[in-house]
Amino acid sequence: MKFKSSIAITILLVLIVSSCKQHQEARRPISHSSGAFMKKSIIRNKKLVASEEDLIKEVIKNNPQVTYLSSAKGYWYSYDTKNTLDTLTPKKGDVAYFDYEIKDLHGNVIYSDLELRPQTYYVDKQEIMMGLRDAIKLMHKTEKVNFLFPSHMGYGYHGDDKKIGTNQPLIVTVTLNDFKPEASAKKKTVEKTVIAPNTATPSVKKTINEITIKPTVTPKKPTTNQPKDTLK
């Protein structure tokens, strides 16, 4: 019996070890597959970026009269209006006030500045288009700049689910109207909400005049139980 029990235990151990090996070997193809997928994804993204950069360079080539500058972040830009007097640019902790317009690389307007309305942006504290996040920090007050963004600096693979498509490079024209420290901007907002003490006076006077110019009727002699007319 002891001999049979030892054989049974040995067989059980062999089955367990064999099962573990099979599970370990089954994981290998998954990790290999995952690594291969990542490599293919990286190669595909590099090709996409290169093809978009070629399209942007074609735009630059077709506009030889315009001087374009390249950014370390991977986009290009040119000035419509340049401020050479100021040295300060927006930084984290500032509030930037700007207008912008979005076009495709053929110059067709996708969103006009009227559609997008004036923008108030708390620098590096709000989620906005990646390209704009960096570009605004390059600008001085009153400057108007055209930015050529590849899709990864714009709306990427998904677009904006409205007018901007998948992997679409963009021309974004930005006008930086002003910027100031956040504390100063908040103080100005509070001041706007305060009503001056005498602002209500004209309307109150008008109401009183309207009451006093109403024709009056000579009241009959009041009785002792009737309240006197307070309007004369």
Short mmCIF file of C-alpha atoms in Angstrom, two decimals:
data_model
loop_
_atom_site.label_atom_id
_atom_site.label_comp_id
_atom_site.label_asym_id
_atom_site.label_seq_id
_atom_site.Cartn_x
_atom_site.Cartn_y
_atom_site.Cartn_z
CA MET A 1 0.00 0.00 0.00
CA LYS A 2 2.81 2.39 0.91
CA PHE A 3 4.46 1.71 -2.44
CA LYS A 4 1.22 2.43 -4.32
CA SER A 5 0.67 5.63 -2.34
CA SER A 6 4.18 6.87 -3.15
CA ILE A 7 3.59 6.15 -6.85
CA ALA A 8 0.30 8.08 -6.75
CA ILE A 9 1.98 11.06 -5.05
CA THR A 10 4.82 11.02 -7.57
CA ILE A 11 2.39 10.99 -10.51
CA LEU A 12 0.43 13.88 -8.94
CA LEU A 13 3.60 15.95 -8.52
CA VAL A 14 4.61 15.29 -12.12
CA LEU A 15 1.18 16.44 -13.33
CA ILE A 16 1.38 19.64 -11.23
CA VAL A 17 4.88 20.51 -12.49
CA SER A 18 3.86 19.75 -16.05
CA SER A 19 0.77 21.93 -15.69
CA CYS A 20 2.85 24.85 -14.35
CA LYS A 21 5.27 24.59 -17.27
CA GLN A 22 2.41 24.60 -19.73
CA HIS A 23 0.97 27.74 -18.16
CA GLN A 24 4.35 29.47 -18.21
CA GLU A 25 4.93 28.53 -21.83
CA ALA A 26 1.43 29.73 -22.76
CA ARG A 27 2.26 33.27 -21.58
CA ARG A 28 5.30 33.69 -23.83
CA PRO A 29 3.49 34.21 -27.15
CA ILE A 30 1.30 36.92 -25.52
CA SER A 31 4.28 38.97 -24.38
CA HIS A 32 5.97 38.52 -27.73
CA SER A 33 2.78 39.58 -29.48
CA SER A 34 2.42 42.65 -27.25
CA GLY A 35 6.00 43.73 -27.94
CA ALA A 36 5.55 43.26 -31.68
CA PHE A 37 2.35 45.33 -31.59
CA MET A 38 4.11 48.18 -29.79
CA LYS A 39 6.94 48.17 -32.33
CA LYS A 40 4.47 48.26 -35.22
CA SER A 41 2.55 51.07 -33.52
CA ILE A 42 5.71 53.16 -33.06
CA ILE A 43 6.73 52.63 -36.69
CA ARG A 44 3.23 53.55 -37.89
CA ASN A 45 3.19 56.74 -35.78
CA LYS A 46 6.61 57.79 -37.06
CA LYS A 47 5.42 57.36 -40.65
CA LEU A 48 2.27 59.36 -39.90
CA VAL A 49 4.24 62.24 -38.33
CA ALA A 50 6.69 62.25 -41.26
CA SER A 51 3.85 62.35 -43.83
CA GLU A 52 2.14 65.23 -41.99
CA GLU A 53 5.42 67.13 -41.75
CA ASP A 54 5.82 66.73 -45.51
CA LEU A 55 2.36 68.27 -46.02
CA ILE A 56 3.25 71.19 -43.75
CA LYS A 57 6.57 71.72 -45.53
CA GLU A 58 4.67 71.83 -48.81
CA VAL A 59 2.52 74.67 -47.40
CA ILE A 60 5.69 76.51 -46.37
CA LYS A 61 7.25 75.92 -49.80
CA ASN A 62 4.17 77.33 -51.54
CA ASN A 63 4.40 80.54 -49.51
CA PRO A 64 8.00 81.72 -50.07
CA GLN A 65 7.08 85.30 -49.12
CA VAL A 66 6.28 84.20 -45.55
CA THR A 67 9.00 83.54 -42.99
CA TYR A 68 8.24 80.41 -40.98
CA LEU A 69 10.02 79.46 -37.78
CA SER A 70 10.26 75.93 -36.41
CA SER A 71 9.52 75.03 -32.81
CA ALA A 72 11.35 72.45 -30.75
CA LYS A 73 7.92 70.92 -30.05
CA GLY A 74 7.47 69.94 -33.70
CA TYR A 75 5.35 72.70 -35.25
CA TRP A 76 5.97 75.79 -37.40
CA TYR A 77 4.75 79.39 -37.09
CA SER A 78 4.79 82.79 -38.79
CA TYR A 79 3.87 86.31 -37.66
CA ASP A 80 1.05 88.46 -39.02
CA THR A 81 1.67 91.01 -36.25
CA LYS A 82 4.84 91.04 -34.17
CA ASN A 83 5.45 92.95 -30.93
CA THR A 84 9.15 93.80 -30.70
CA LEU A 85 8.80 96.12 -27.70
CA ASP A 86 7.59 93.76 -24.98
CA THR A 87 9.72 90.98 -23.57
CA LEU A 88 7.22 89.24 -21.30
CA THR A 89 5.27 86.18 -22.40
CA PRO A 90 2.51 84.24 -20.60
CA LYS A 91 3.63 81.75 -17.96
CA LYS A 92 2.00 79.45 -15.43
CA GLY A 93 0.01 81.55 -12.98
CA ASP A 94 -1.10 84.03 -15.68
CA VAL A 95 -4.47 84.40 -17.37
CA ALA A 96 -4.31 84.82 -21.17
CA TYR A 97 -7.05 86.47 -23.23
CA PHE A 98 -6.96 85.48 -26.88
CA ASP A 99 -8.93 84.89 -30.08
CA TYR A 100 -8.20 82.10 -32.55
CA GLU A 101 -9.33 80.58 -35.82
CA ILE A 102 -8.81 77.04 -37.11
CA LYS A 103 -8.23 76.15 -40.78
CA ASP A 104 -7.11 73.09 -42.72
CA LEU A 105 -3.81 73.11 -44.61
CA HIS A 106 -5.62 74.37 -47.75
CA GLY A 107 -6.71 77.49 -45.88
CA ASN A 108 -10.37 76.48 -45.56
CA VAL A 109 -11.91 77.78 -42.33
CA ILE A 110 -13.07 75.01 -40.01
CA TYR A 111 -13.91 77.21 -37.01
CA SER A 112 -13.95 81.02 -37.27
CA ASP A 113 -12.91 83.26 -34.41
CA LEU A 114 -16.58 84.32 -34.08
CA GLU A 115 -17.60 80.71 -33.52
CA LEU A 116 -14.88 80.13 -30.96
CA ARG A 117 -15.50 83.43 -29.15
CA PRO A 118 -12.86 85.27 -27.08
CA GLN A 119 -10.97 82.81 -24.92
CA THR A 120 -9.86 83.12 -21.30
CA TYR A 121 -7.12 80.62 -20.50
CA TYR A 122 -5.46 79.95 -17.13
CA VAL A 123 -1.98 79.10 -18.37
CA ASP A 124 -0.97 75.47 -17.77
CA LYS A 125 -4.00 74.96 -15.52
CA GLN A 126 -6.64 74.16 -18.14
CA GLU A 127 -6.96 71.42 -20.73
CA ILE A 128 -6.72 72.90 -24.22
CA MET A 129 -5.24 71.79 -27.54
CA MET A 130 -1.65 70.68 -26.92
CA GLY A 131 -0.26 72.97 -29.61
CA LEU A 132 -2.05 76.03 -28.19
CA ARG A 133 -0.84 75.18 -24.70
CA ASP A 134 2.75 75.62 -25.85
CA ALA A 135 2.23 78.25 -28.54
CA ILE A 136 0.58 80.86 -26.31
CA LYS A 137 3.67 80.88 -24.09
CA LEU A 138 5.74 82.01 -27.08
CA MET A 139 3.63 85.09 -27.74
CA HIS A 140 3.78 88.72 -26.62
CA LYS A 141 0.77 90.98 -26.11
CA THR A 142 -1.12 92.05 -29.26
CA GLU A 143 0.74 89.57 -31.48
CA LYS A 144 -1.07 87.62 -34.20
CA VAL A 145 0.62 84.35 -35.15
CA ASN A 146 -0.18 81.51 -37.60
CA PHE A 147 0.70 78.09 -36.20
CA LEU A 148 1.01 74.96 -38.37
CA PHE A 149 0.29 71.99 -36.14
CA PRO A 150 0.65 68.30 -37.06
CA SER A 151 -2.26 66.25 -35.76
CA HIS A 152 -0.49 65.04 -32.61
CA MET A 153 -0.27 68.72 -31.54
CA GLY A 154 -3.92 69.21 -32.45
CA TYR A 155 -6.79 66.75 -31.98
CA GLY A 156 -4.92 63.54 -32.79
CA TYR A 157 -6.46 60.31 -33.93
CA HIS A 158 -10.00 61.05 -32.70
CA GLY A 159 -10.41 64.59 -34.07
CA ASP A 160 -12.97 66.69 -32.21
CA ASP A 161 -15.94 64.46 -33.18
CA LYS A 162 -17.43 67.41 -35.10
CA LYS A 163 -15.60 69.22 -37.90
CA ILE A 164 -11.99 68.13 -37.36
CA GLY A 165 -11.22 64.70 -38.75
CA THR A 166 -8.86 61.88 -37.83
CA ASN A 167 -5.14 62.77 -37.86
CA GLN A 168 -5.78 66.20 -39.39
CA PRO A 169 -2.97 68.80 -39.43
CA LEU A 170 -4.22 72.33 -38.75
CA ILE A 171 -3.43 76.00 -39.28
CA VAL A 172 -4.38 77.90 -36.12
CA THR A 173 -4.24 81.70 -36.14
CA VAL A 174 -3.99 83.16 -32.63
CA THR A 175 -4.27 86.78 -31.48
CA LEU A 176 -3.05 87.31 -27.93
CA ASN A 177 -5.05 90.31 -26.74
CA ASP A 178 -3.64 90.49 -23.22
CA PHE A 179 -2.40 88.49 -20.26
CA LYS A 180 -1.97 89.25 -16.58
CA PRO A 181 -1.27 87.51 -13.26
CA GLU A 182 -4.17 85.40 -12.04
CA ALA A 183 -4.55 87.41 -8.80
CA SER A 184 -4.92 90.64 -10.78
CA ALA A 185 -7.46 89.07 -13.14
CA LYS A 186 -9.60 87.84 -10.22
CA LYS A 187 -9.52 91.29 -8.59
CA LYS A 188 -10.76 92.91 -11.80
CA THR A 189 -13.60 90.39 -12.05
CA VAL A 190 -14.73 91.17 -8.50
CA GLU A 191 -14.65 94.92 -9.20
CA LYS A 192 -16.92 94.46 -12.22
CA THR A 193 -19.57 92.77 -10.09
CA VAL A 194 -19.74 95.61 -7.52
CA ILE A 195 -22.53 98.16 -8.16
CA ALA A 196 -21.68 101.79 -7.41
CA PRO A 197 -23.85 103.27 -4.59
CA ASN A 198 -25.44 105.99 -6.76
CA THR A 199 -26.23 103.88 -9.85
CA ALA A 200 -29.80 103.25 -8.68
CA THR A 201 -30.53 106.94 -7.94
CA PRO A 202 -31.83 108.01 -11.40
CA SER A 203 -34.36 105.20 -11.59
CA VAL A 204 -35.55 105.92 -8.03
CA LYS A 205 -36.00 109.63 -8.81
CA LYS A 206 -37.90 108.79 -11.95
CA THR A 207 -40.28 106.59 -9.98
CA ILE A 208 -40.90 109.33 -7.43
CA ASN A 209 -41.54 111.91 -10.18
CA GLU A 210 -43.98 109.57 -11.87
CA ILE A 211 -45.89 109.27 -8.64
CA THR A 212 -45.95 113.03 -7.94
CA ILE A 213 -47.15 114.07 -11.38
CA LYS A 214 -50.22 111.87 -11.28
CA PRO A 215 -53.40 113.96 -11.16
CA THR A 216 -54.75 114.17 -7.67
CA VAL A 217 -58.35 114.11 -6.66
CA THR A 218 -59.44 116.42 -3.87
CA PRO A 219 -60.48 114.05 -1.14
CA LYS A 220 -63.64 114.45 0.76
CA LYS A 221 -63.38 115.53 4.32
CA PRO A 222 -62.12 112.49 6.13
CA THR A 223 -64.01 111.00 8.95
CA THR A 224 -62.29 110.28 12.19
CA ASN A 225 -62.09 106.58 11.32
CA GLN A 226 -60.58 107.10 7.78
CA PRO A 227 -56.77 107.38 7.32
CA LYS A 228 -55.57 110.68 5.84
CA ASP A 229 -54.28 110.70 2.24
CA THR A 230 -50.48 110.88 2.37
CA LEU A 231 -50.15 112.08 -1.27
CA LYS A 232 -50.80 115.82 -1.80
#
